[in-house]
Amino acid sequence: MTGGGNRGPGGRLRGCETSLATAFDAALLDLDGVVYRGPEAVAGAPDAIEAARSAGMRTAFVTNNANREPATIADHLTSLGVPARESEVVTSAQAAAAMLADQLPAGTRVLAVGGPGLRTALQGAGLTLVSGADDRPVAVVQGFSPALGWTDLAEAAYAVNAGARYVATNLDMTIPTERGIAPGNGSLVGAVRVATGVVPDSAGKPAPGIFHRAAQRLGSRRPLVVGDRLDTDLAGAVAAGMPGLHVLTGVSDARAAVLAEPGERPTFISPDLTGLLEPHPEPRRRSPGRWVCVNAVAVVAGGRVEVREVDGQVRALEATGEVVVSLNALRALCCAAWEAADAGEPLTELPPLRVVSGAVPVAR
């Protein structure tokens, strides 16, 4: 491996001469948008995880979804062709429960606003659940559940306005589902924030603790964070000091990766989980604004972006429609764009990008 974690002012993509599954001893995998979308597996994900495990890589499933219990998630994964144990699942509900258990006495009254996974985690941490604000909870913990309604949010607001500590399992504004992008826990938390003026502490990603907990549970010394969201998975990897693989099967697409803020930049990028099974060529800087990855070249200068693919075709990337690029061109483009942004010249316009394997064919 020619590069480790995401280091430097804004980080850059690194290279790995072997497959990631052999270079790292564990994958800390996000679920929604990485392994599955709703009830369905992401195409190719079960086979890729099986192959990574066969190469010696251990797995943990690190999710901000606090609604379901770990055993239920493990059963769901197993039904999709990804055999999983309850102990391999690490949820933001568990992270929130651990946060409160570290700071409050056993038996402290807590109002859980969420699904069964949240209630089980809080009870397992020795906290006492109450049914509403009239029970004078010391803390309110809010986690995503599709069954939450106005009454639940109102009880949370009453308790927080009465002085209860406010904790969110996570602040994801959206979640990917089999039907598309839907409101996440952060959107529901927003209603309570507006009603109370209180910003909750957040226990899940991108806070680093959930990743450290997962790595410790596996006994991992060389963990790799794998996720689809720059603002949670990859920001969490940076915060935890761990390398991160960004896959393009969920929320954050290729264009978002090129425009990523310094604290959200991945170490590796791949269209999907097959990226665990492959070497990753390292982009190289040839001159200011000019980066090369294998035979693909990307140039960013003065807000203008050009990509030259292996076939020699040069194309200016103008915001007029979707542009098809190879994975290596995307890698070079990320590094060139990040360099420009860190020098105070961020890109202001970039079209949607569609990434294909191999070289981009010459237009006829």
mmCIF file of C-alpha atoms in Angstrom:
data_model
loop_
_atom_site.group_PDB
_atom_site.id
_atom_site.type_symbol
_atom_site.label_atom_id
_atom_site.label_comp_id
_atom_site.label_asym_id
_atom_site.label_seq_id
_atom_site.Cartn_x
_atom_site.Cartn_y
_atom_site.Cartn_z
ATOM 1 C CA MET A 1 0.000 0.000 0.000
ATOM 2 C CA THR A 2 1.370 3.391 -0.976
ATOM 3 C CA GLY A 3 -0.877 5.440 1.294
ATOM 4 C CA GLY A 4 -2.645 5.017 4.610
ATOM 5 C CA GLY A 5 -5.165 7.275 6.275
ATOM 6 C CA ASN A 6 -6.484 10.548 4.934
ATOM 7 C CA ARG A 7 -3.686 12.925 5.879
ATOM 8 C CA GLY A 8 -2.704 16.455 4.907
ATOM 9 C CA PRO A 9 -4.703 19.708 4.925
ATOM 10 C CA GLY A 10 -7.563 18.265 2.918
ATOM 11 C CA GLY A 11 -6.491 14.700 2.260
ATOM 12 C CA ARG A 12 -6.122 13.119 -1.182
ATOM 13 C CA LEU A 13 -6.795 9.797 -2.796
ATOM 14 C CA ARG A 14 -4.169 7.186 -2.065
ATOM 15 C CA GLY A 15 -2.973 4.102 -3.841
ATOM 16 C CA CYS A 16 -3.052 0.471 -2.763
ATOM 17 C CA GLU A 17 -0.939 -2.028 -4.700
ATOM 18 C CA THR A 18 -2.911 -5.025 -3.428
ATOM 19 C CA SER A 19 -6.640 -5.413 -2.914
ATOM 20 C CA LEU A 20 -8.063 -3.435 -0.013
ATOM 21 C CA ALA A 21 -9.313 -6.734 1.427
ATOM 22 C CA THR A 22 -5.738 -7.879 1.926
ATOM 23 C CA ALA A 23 -4.265 -4.488 2.883
ATOM 24 C CA PHE A 24 -6.771 -3.884 5.710
ATOM 25 C CA ASP A 25 -7.854 -6.375 8.358
ATOM 26 C CA ALA A 26 -11.444 -5.145 8.727
ATOM 27 C CA ALA A 27 -14.143 -3.301 6.814
ATOM 28 C CA LEU A 28 -16.479 -1.077 8.845
ATOM 29 C CA LEU A 29 -19.381 -1.137 6.415
ATOM 30 C CA ASP A 30 -22.276 1.256 6.268
ATOM 31 C CA LEU A 31 -25.568 -0.447 5.387
ATOM 32 C CA ASP A 32 -28.139 1.816 3.680
ATOM 33 C CA GLY A 33 -26.846 2.600 0.206
ATOM 34 C CA VAL A 34 -23.805 0.322 0.551
ATOM 35 C CA VAL A 35 -25.007 -3.202 1.347
ATOM 36 C CA TYR A 36 -28.733 -2.746 0.808
ATOM 37 C CA ARG A 37 -31.434 -0.277 -0.175
ATOM 38 C CA GLY A 38 -34.497 -0.949 1.933
ATOM 39 C CA PRO A 39 -35.340 -4.651 1.644
ATOM 40 C CA GLU A 40 -33.081 -5.313 -1.369
ATOM 41 C CA ALA A 41 -29.338 -5.923 -1.581
ATOM 42 C CA VAL A 42 -27.226 -3.530 -3.623
ATOM 43 C CA ALA A 43 -26.262 -5.372 -6.807
ATOM 44 C CA GLY A 44 -23.060 -7.366 -6.293
ATOM 45 C CA ALA A 45 -22.694 -6.470 -2.606
ATOM 46 C CA PRO A 46 -23.205 -9.972 -1.135
ATOM 47 C CA ASP A 47 -20.634 -11.516 -3.488
ATOM 48 C CA ALA A 48 -18.114 -8.749 -2.837
ATOM 49 C CA ILE A 49 -18.439 -9.105 0.938
ATOM 50 C CA GLU A 50 -18.083 -12.878 0.717
ATOM 51 C CA ALA A 51 -14.931 -12.506 -1.396
ATOM 52 C CA ALA A 52 -13.463 -9.917 0.990
ATOM 53 C CA ARG A 53 -14.086 -12.223 3.935
ATOM 54 C CA SER A 54 -12.468 -15.100 2.051
ATOM 55 C CA ALA A 55 -9.397 -12.888 1.639
ATOM 56 C CA GLY A 56 -9.205 -12.540 5.431
ATOM 57 C CA MET A 57 -11.043 -9.253 5.946
ATOM 58 C CA ARG A 58 -13.323 -9.124 8.998
ATOM 59 C CA THR A 59 -16.540 -7.143 8.792
ATOM 60 C CA ALA A 60 -18.656 -4.962 11.021
ATOM 61 C CA PHE A 61 -21.838 -3.245 9.934
ATOM 62 C CA VAL A 62 -21.881 0.315 11.272
ATOM 63 C CA THR A 63 -25.196 2.042 10.788
ATOM 64 C CA ASN A 64 -26.815 5.299 11.796
ATOM 65 C CA ASN A 65 -30.213 3.615 11.558
ATOM 66 C CA ALA A 66 -31.327 3.340 15.177
ATOM 67 C CA ASN A 67 -34.761 1.916 14.464
ATOM 68 C CA ARG A 68 -34.047 -1.808 14.238
ATOM 69 C CA GLU A 69 -32.383 -4.059 16.782
ATOM 70 C CA PRO A 70 -28.976 -5.554 15.882
ATOM 71 C CA ALA A 71 -30.384 -9.097 15.773
ATOM 72 C CA THR A 72 -33.044 -7.986 13.288
ATOM 73 C CA ILE A 73 -30.430 -6.293 11.114
ATOM 74 C CA ALA A 74 -28.226 -9.403 11.225
ATOM 75 C CA ASP A 75 -31.176 -11.565 10.176
ATOM 76 C CA HIS A 76 -31.949 -9.173 7.310
ATOM 77 C CA LEU A 77 -28.352 -9.290 6.107
ATOM 78 C CA THR A 78 -28.313 -13.079 6.288
ATOM 79 C CA SER A 79 -31.526 -13.246 4.228
ATOM 80 C CA LEU A 80 -29.835 -11.126 1.539
ATOM 81 C CA GLY A 81 -26.888 -13.503 1.253
ATOM 82 C CA VAL A 82 -24.599 -11.682 3.718
ATOM 83 C CA PRO A 83 -24.354 -14.002 6.750
ATOM 84 C CA ALA A 84 -24.033 -11.810 9.830
ATOM 85 C CA ARG A 85 -23.991 -12.172 13.599
ATOM 86 C CA GLU A 86 -25.655 -9.774 16.002
ATOM 87 C CA SER A 87 -22.237 -8.921 17.419
ATOM 88 C CA GLU A 88 -21.117 -7.634 14.004
ATOM 89 C CA VAL A 89 -23.789 -4.916 13.978
ATOM 90 C CA VAL A 90 -22.940 -1.570 15.581
ATOM 91 C CA THR A 91 -25.757 0.988 15.630
ATOM 92 C CA SER A 92 -26.053 4.667 16.482
ATOM 93 C CA ALA A 93 -28.598 3.637 19.128
ATOM 94 C CA GLN A 94 -25.864 1.674 20.882
ATOM 95 C CA ALA A 95 -23.520 4.656 20.552
ATOM 96 C CA ALA A 96 -26.109 7.004 22.083
ATOM 97 C CA ALA A 97 -26.808 4.577 24.929
ATOM 98 C CA ALA A 98 -23.078 4.224 25.641
ATOM 99 C CA MET A 99 -22.679 8.011 25.620
ATOM 100 C CA LEU A 100 -25.375 8.487 28.240
ATOM 101 C CA ALA A 101 -24.309 5.484 30.326
ATOM 102 C CA ASP A 102 -20.807 6.976 30.564
ATOM 103 C CA GLN A 103 -22.182 10.282 31.840
ATOM 104 C CA LEU A 104 -25.302 9.443 33.880
ATOM 105 C CA PRO A 105 -25.932 7.100 36.846
ATOM 106 C CA ALA A 106 -27.528 3.726 36.251
ATOM 107 C CA GLY A 107 -31.312 3.902 36.333
ATOM 108 C CA THR A 108 -31.494 7.492 35.073
ATOM 109 C CA ARG A 109 -34.888 8.258 33.497
ATOM 110 C CA VAL A 110 -34.706 8.642 29.711
ATOM 111 C CA LEU A 111 -37.397 9.347 27.120
ATOM 112 C CA ALA A 112 -36.758 7.304 23.968
ATOM 113 C CA VAL A 113 -38.212 8.846 20.814
ATOM 114 C CA GLY A 114 -37.631 6.184 18.200
ATOM 115 C CA GLY A 115 -37.985 2.524 17.360
ATOM 116 C CA PRO A 116 -37.312 -0.764 19.162
ATOM 117 C CA GLY A 117 -33.587 -0.666 18.462
ATOM 118 C CA LEU A 118 -33.253 2.546 20.454
ATOM 119 C CA ARG A 119 -35.304 1.308 23.399
ATOM 120 C CA THR A 120 -33.379 -1.980 23.584
ATOM 121 C CA ALA A 121 -30.016 -0.196 23.491
ATOM 122 C CA LEU A 122 -30.964 2.235 26.263
ATOM 123 C CA GLN A 123 -32.332 -0.504 28.513
ATOM 124 C CA GLY A 124 -29.252 -2.609 27.843
ATOM 125 C CA ALA A 125 -27.101 0.276 29.055
ATOM 126 C CA GLY A 126 -28.915 0.296 32.415
ATOM 127 C CA LEU A 127 -31.119 3.349 31.816
ATOM 128 C CA THR A 128 -34.809 3.553 32.778
ATOM 129 C CA LEU A 129 -37.280 4.341 30.022
ATOM 130 C CA VAL A 130 -40.247 6.642 30.620
ATOM 131 C CA SER A 131 -43.315 7.186 28.478
ATOM 132 C CA GLY A 132 -43.487 10.967 28.238
ATOM 133 C CA ALA A 133 -42.426 14.415 29.368
ATOM 134 C CA ASP A 134 -44.674 14.274 32.443
ATOM 135 C CA ASP A 135 -42.358 11.578 33.858
ATOM 136 C CA ARG A 136 -39.612 14.239 34.038
ATOM 137 C CA PRO A 137 -36.877 12.455 32.093
ATOM 138 C CA VAL A 138 -33.301 13.591 32.613
ATOM 139 C CA ALA A 139 -32.535 13.020 28.933
ATOM 140 C CA VAL A 140 -34.340 12.651 25.621
ATOM 141 C CA VAL A 141 -32.816 10.420 22.937
ATOM 142 C CA GLN A 142 -34.220 10.678 19.419
ATOM 143 C CA GLY A 143 -33.583 8.094 16.723
ATOM 144 C CA PHE A 144 -35.148 7.420 13.355
ATOM 145 C CA SER A 145 -38.341 5.414 13.095
ATOM 146 C CA PRO A 146 -40.823 5.535 10.202
ATOM 147 C CA ALA A 147 -43.608 5.270 12.803
ATOM 148 C CA LEU A 148 -42.766 8.567 14.555
ATOM 149 C CA GLY A 149 -45.539 11.153 14.510
ATOM 150 C CA TRP A 150 -46.411 14.580 15.816
ATOM 151 C CA THR A 151 -47.253 13.277 19.292
ATOM 152 C CA ASP A 152 -43.791 11.721 19.688
ATOM 153 C CA LEU A 153 -42.028 14.879 18.549
ATOM 154 C CA ALA A 154 -44.189 17.003 20.810
ATOM 155 C CA GLU A 155 -43.325 14.898 23.880
ATOM 156 C CA ALA A 156 -39.646 15.302 23.038
ATOM 157 C CA ALA A 157 -40.084 19.069 22.751
ATOM 158 C CA TYR A 158 -41.969 19.300 26.051
ATOM 159 C CA ALA A 159 -39.232 17.383 27.871
ATOM 160 C CA VAL A 160 -36.362 19.343 26.301
ATOM 161 C CA ASN A 161 -38.082 22.652 27.031
ATOM 162 C CA ALA A 162 -38.411 21.471 30.650
ATOM 163 C CA GLY A 163 -34.629 21.037 30.859
ATOM 164 C CA ALA A 164 -33.950 17.466 29.726
ATOM 165 C CA ARG A 165 -30.695 16.819 27.957
ATOM 166 C CA TYR A 166 -31.218 16.263 24.229
ATOM 167 C CA VAL A 167 -29.308 13.556 22.328
ATOM 168 C CA ALA A 168 -29.788 12.397 18.747
ATOM 169 C CA THR A 169 -28.574 9.053 17.528
ATOM 170 C CA ASN A 170 -27.556 10.822 14.317
ATOM 171 C CA LEU A 171 -28.321 13.880 12.231
ATOM 172 C CA ASP A 172 -28.595 12.369 8.726
ATOM 173 C CA MET A 173 -30.995 14.605 6.836
ATOM 174 C CA THR A 174 -31.871 11.884 4.326
ATOM 175 C CA ILE A 175 -31.843 8.101 3.960
ATOM 176 C CA PRO A 176 -31.686 6.059 0.744
ATOM 177 C CA THR A 177 -34.573 3.644 0.213
ATOM 178 C CA GLU A 178 -35.597 1.293 -2.565
ATOM 179 C CA ARG A 179 -37.869 4.094 -3.860
ATOM 180 C CA GLY A 180 -35.313 6.898 -3.642
ATOM 181 C CA ILE A 181 -34.124 9.435 -1.075
ATOM 182 C CA ALA A 182 -36.385 10.005 1.956
ATOM 183 C CA PRO A 183 -36.221 12.213 5.093
ATOM 184 C CA GLY A 184 -33.833 10.899 7.732
ATOM 185 C CA ASN A 185 -33.474 11.381 11.469
ATOM 186 C CA GLY A 186 -31.913 14.816 11.078
ATOM 187 C CA SER A 187 -35.035 16.034 9.317
ATOM 188 C CA LEU A 188 -37.214 14.842 12.207
ATOM 189 C CA VAL A 189 -34.786 16.252 14.773
ATOM 190 C CA GLY A 190 -35.193 19.577 12.971
ATOM 191 C CA ALA A 191 -38.798 19.793 14.138
ATOM 192 C CA VAL A 192 -37.761 19.482 17.799
ATOM 193 C CA ARG A 193 -34.887 21.926 17.305
ATOM 194 C CA VAL A 194 -37.268 24.521 15.919
ATOM 195 C CA ALA A 195 -39.674 23.991 18.829
ATOM 196 C CA THR A 196 -36.973 24.178 21.520
ATOM 197 C CA GLY A 197 -34.010 26.083 20.139
ATOM 198 C CA VAL A 198 -31.783 23.262 21.438
ATOM 199 C CA VAL A 199 -29.193 21.568 19.238
ATOM 200 C CA PRO A 200 -28.791 17.934 20.337
ATOM 201 C CA ASP A 201 -25.566 16.077 20.922
ATOM 202 C CA SER A 202 -25.122 13.477 18.184
ATOM 203 C CA ALA A 203 -23.768 10.012 18.943
ATOM 204 C CA GLY A 204 -23.617 8.369 15.525
ATOM 205 C CA LYS A 205 -21.629 9.081 12.403
ATOM 206 C CA PRO A 206 -19.744 11.318 11.747
ATOM 207 C CA ALA A 207 -18.704 11.253 15.416
ATOM 208 C CA PRO A 208 -15.626 9.017 15.651
ATOM 209 C CA GLY A 209 -16.700 6.981 18.671
ATOM 210 C CA ILE A 210 -18.951 4.602 16.743
ATOM 211 C CA PHE A 211 -16.047 3.658 14.453
ATOM 212 C CA HIS A 212 -13.650 3.126 17.351
ATOM 213 C CA ARG A 213 -16.272 0.957 19.053
ATOM 214 C CA ALA A 214 -16.677 -1.177 15.903
ATOM 215 C CA ALA A 215 -12.938 -1.602 15.375
ATOM 216 C CA GLN A 216 -12.427 -2.513 19.023
ATOM 217 C CA ARG A 217 -15.209 -5.081 18.843
ATOM 218 C CA LEU A 218 -13.414 -6.777 15.911
ATOM 219 C CA GLY A 219 -9.955 -6.458 17.428
ATOM 220 C CA SER A 220 -8.938 -4.588 14.275
ATOM 221 C CA ARG A 221 -5.646 -2.726 14.001
ATOM 222 C CA ARG A 222 -6.011 -1.733 10.320
ATOM 223 C CA PRO A 223 -9.706 -0.871 9.794
ATOM 224 C CA LEU A 224 -11.176 0.593 6.622
ATOM 225 C CA VAL A 225 -14.387 2.630 6.765
ATOM 226 C CA VAL A 226 -16.713 1.976 3.805
ATOM 227 C CA GLY A 227 -19.647 4.260 3.065
ATOM 228 C CA ASP A 228 -21.774 6.082 0.520
ATOM 229 C CA ARG A 229 -22.209 9.403 2.328
ATOM 230 C CA LEU A 230 -19.470 11.992 2.464
ATOM 231 C CA ASP A 231 -21.046 13.938 5.338
ATOM 232 C CA THR A 232 -21.372 10.954 7.683
ATOM 233 C CA ASP A 233 -19.354 7.895 6.638
ATOM 234 C CA LEU A 234 -16.333 9.623 5.146
ATOM 235 C CA ALA A 235 -16.386 12.587 7.524
ATOM 236 C CA GLY A 236 -16.487 10.021 10.316
ATOM 237 C CA ALA A 237 -13.508 8.198 8.847
ATOM 238 C CA VAL A 238 -11.529 11.444 8.792
ATOM 239 C CA ALA A 239 -12.585 12.239 12.375
ATOM 240 C CA ALA A 240 -11.595 8.744 13.522
ATOM 241 C CA GLY A 241 -8.231 8.903 11.739
ATOM 242 C CA MET A 242 -9.156 5.907 9.578
ATOM 243 C CA PRO A 243 -8.893 5.512 5.794
ATOM 244 C CA GLY A 244 -12.214 5.534 3.988
ATOM 245 C CA LEU A 245 -13.577 3.955 0.810
ATOM 246 C CA HIS A 246 -16.361 5.926 -0.873
ATOM 247 C CA VAL A 247 -18.744 3.790 -2.946
ATOM 248 C CA LEU A 248 -21.107 5.395 -5.435
ATOM 249 C CA THR A 249 -24.178 3.254 -4.795
ATOM 250 C CA GLY A 250 -25.964 5.554 -2.368
ATOM 251 C CA VAL A 251 -26.372 9.221 -1.503
ATOM 252 C CA SER A 252 -23.110 10.980 -2.471
ATOM 253 C CA ASP A 253 -22.353 10.628 -6.176
ATOM 254 C CA ALA A 254 -19.177 11.127 -8.210
ATOM 255 C CA ARG A 255 -19.807 14.850 -8.636
ATOM 256 C CA ALA A 256 -20.145 15.230 -4.860
ATOM 257 C CA ALA A 257 -16.809 13.453 -4.398
ATOM 258 C CA VAL A 258 -15.056 15.916 -6.727
ATOM 259 C CA LEU A 259 -16.556 18.838 -4.775
ATOM 260 C CA ALA A 260 -15.957 17.280 -1.325
ATOM 261 C CA GLU A 261 -14.979 19.503 1.577
ATOM 262 C CA PRO A 262 -11.590 18.768 3.186
ATOM 263 C CA GLY A 263 -13.061 17.008 6.212
ATOM 264 C CA GLU A 264 -15.194 14.682 4.075
ATOM 265 C CA ARG A 265 -12.715 13.441 1.467
ATOM 266 C CA PRO A 266 -12.222 9.710 0.984
ATOM 267 C CA THR A 267 -8.932 7.854 0.771
ATOM 268 C CA PHE A 268 -10.202 5.502 -1.955
ATOM 269 C CA ILE A 269 -13.153 5.595 -4.350
ATOM 270 C CA SER A 270 -14.994 2.877 -6.252
ATOM 271 C CA PRO A 271 -18.337 2.472 -8.016
ATOM 272 C CA ASP A 272 -19.364 -0.279 -5.560
ATOM 273 C CA LEU A 273 -18.072 -2.859 -3.086
ATOM 274 C CA THR A 274 -16.009 -4.615 -5.757
ATOM 275 C CA GLY A 275 -13.516 -1.895 -4.848
ATOM 276 C CA LEU A 276 -12.616 -4.025 -1.820
ATOM 277 C CA LEU A 277 -11.271 -6.699 -4.142
ATOM 278 C CA GLU A 278 -9.069 -4.593 -6.401
ATOM 279 C CA PRO A 279 -5.829 -2.605 -6.255
ATOM 280 C CA HIS A 280 -6.247 1.173 -6.364
ATOM 281 C CA PRO A 281 -3.791 3.101 -8.553
ATOM 282 C CA GLU A 282 -2.490 6.256 -6.931
ATOM 283 C CA PRO A 283 -3.143 9.597 -8.668
ATOM 284 C CA ARG A 284 0.060 11.552 -9.308
ATOM 285 C CA ARG A 285 0.553 15.309 -9.499
ATOM 286 C CA ARG A 286 2.449 16.279 -12.649
ATOM 287 C CA SER A 287 2.178 20.051 -12.305
ATOM 288 C CA PRO A 288 -0.084 22.535 -10.530
ATOM 289 C CA GLY A 289 -3.661 21.559 -11.312
ATOM 290 C CA ARG A 290 -2.652 18.584 -13.473
ATOM 291 C CA TRP A 291 -3.100 15.054 -12.100
ATOM 292 C CA VAL A 292 -2.622 11.660 -13.739
ATOM 293 C CA CYS A 293 -4.030 8.266 -12.757
ATOM 294 C CA VAL A 294 -2.716 5.477 -14.981
ATOM 295 C CA ASN A 295 -3.485 6.920 -18.464
ATOM 296 C CA ALA A 296 -6.244 9.330 -17.458
ATOM 297 C CA VAL A 297 -5.397 13.008 -16.988
ATOM 298 C CA ALA A 298 -7.406 15.731 -15.265
ATOM 299 C CA VAL A 299 -6.604 19.437 -15.359
ATOM 300 C CA VAL A 300 -8.263 22.097 -13.226
ATOM 301 C CA ALA A 301 -7.189 25.690 -13.797
ATOM 302 C CA GLY A 302 -9.021 28.969 -13.471
ATOM 303 C CA GLY A 303 -12.312 27.213 -12.850
ATOM 304 C CA ARG A 304 -11.998 25.255 -16.128
ATOM 305 C CA VAL A 305 -11.967 21.463 -16.001
ATOM 306 C CA GLU A 306 -10.607 19.107 -18.663
ATOM 307 C CA VAL A 307 -10.261 15.337 -18.687
ATOM 308 C CA ARG A 308 -8.202 13.246 -21.131
ATOM 309 C CA GLU A 309 -9.010 9.561 -21.182
ATOM 310 C CA VAL A 310 -6.808 6.638 -22.215
ATOM 311 C CA ASP A 311 -7.987 6.992 -25.821
ATOM 312 C CA GLY A 312 -6.508 10.487 -25.969
ATOM 313 C CA GLN A 313 -9.858 12.259 -26.220
ATOM 314 C CA VAL A 314 -9.821 15.631 -24.443
ATOM 315 C CA ARG A 315 -13.106 16.953 -23.120
ATOM 316 C CA ALA A 316 -13.962 20.122 -21.272
ATOM 317 C CA LEU A 317 -16.420 19.393 -18.466
ATOM 318 C CA GLU A 318 -19.071 22.053 -18.790
ATOM 319 C CA ALA A 319 -22.284 22.096 -16.780
ATOM 320 C CA THR A 320 -24.484 21.264 -19.768
ATOM 321 C CA GLY A 321 -25.384 17.613 -19.090
ATOM 322 C CA GLU A 322 -24.124 14.292 -17.770
ATOM 323 C CA VAL A 323 -20.514 13.416 -18.629
ATOM 324 C CA VAL A 324 -19.183 9.857 -18.735
ATOM 325 C CA VAL A 325 -15.728 9.363 -17.194
ATOM 326 C CA SER A 326 -13.601 6.379 -16.295
ATOM 327 C CA LEU A 327 -12.859 5.555 -12.666
ATOM 328 C CA ASN A 328 -9.225 6.564 -13.097
ATOM 329 C CA ALA A 329 -10.284 9.891 -14.620
ATOM 330 C CA LEU A 330 -12.521 10.456 -11.594
ATOM 331 C CA ARG A 331 -9.602 9.722 -9.278
ATOM 332 C CA ALA A 332 -7.378 12.234 -11.081
ATOM 333 C CA LEU A 333 -10.194 14.785 -11.202
ATOM 334 C CA CYS A 334 -10.829 14.514 -7.460
ATOM 335 C CA CYS A 335 -7.201 15.271 -6.673
ATOM 336 C CA ALA A 336 -7.006 18.162 -9.146
ATOM 337 C CA ALA A 337 -10.240 19.703 -7.868
ATOM 338 C CA TRP A 338 -9.240 19.275 -4.229
ATOM 339 C CA GLU A 339 -5.879 20.928 -4.892
ATOM 340 C CA ALA A 340 -7.617 23.888 -6.517
ATOM 341 C CA ALA A 341 -10.123 24.197 -3.681
ATOM 342 C CA ASP A 342 -7.381 24.094 -1.059
ATOM 343 C CA ALA A 343 -5.590 26.882 -2.974
ATOM 344 C CA GLY A 344 -8.699 29.059 -2.728
ATOM 345 C CA GLU A 345 -10.076 28.348 -6.220
ATOM 346 C CA PRO A 346 -12.937 25.865 -5.709
ATOM 347 C CA LEU A 347 -14.955 24.701 -8.689
ATOM 348 C CA THR A 348 -18.234 26.535 -9.030
ATOM 349 C CA GLU A 349 -19.732 24.496 -11.875
ATOM 350 C CA LEU A 350 -19.463 20.809 -12.643
ATOM 351 C CA PRO A 351 -21.869 18.552 -14.560
ATOM 352 C CA PRO A 352 -23.228 15.274 -13.204
ATOM 353 C CA LEU A 353 -20.681 12.485 -13.724
ATOM 354 C CA ARG A 354 -21.365 8.877 -14.667
ATOM 355 C CA VAL A 355 -18.471 6.549 -13.898
ATOM 356 C CA VAL A 356 -17.758 3.511 -16.063
ATOM 357 C CA SER A 357 -15.203 0.727 -15.715
ATOM 358 C CA GLY A 358 -12.251 0.806 -18.064
ATOM 359 C CA ALA A 359 -11.620 3.474 -20.669
ATOM 360 C CA VAL A 360 -14.373 5.730 -21.959
ATOM 361 C CA PRO A 361 -15.106 4.808 -25.586
ATOM 362 C CA VAL A 362 -14.421 7.368 -28.288
ATOM 363 C CA ALA A 363 -17.598 9.208 -29.344
ATOM 364 C CA ARG A 364 -18.618 8.290 -32.909
#
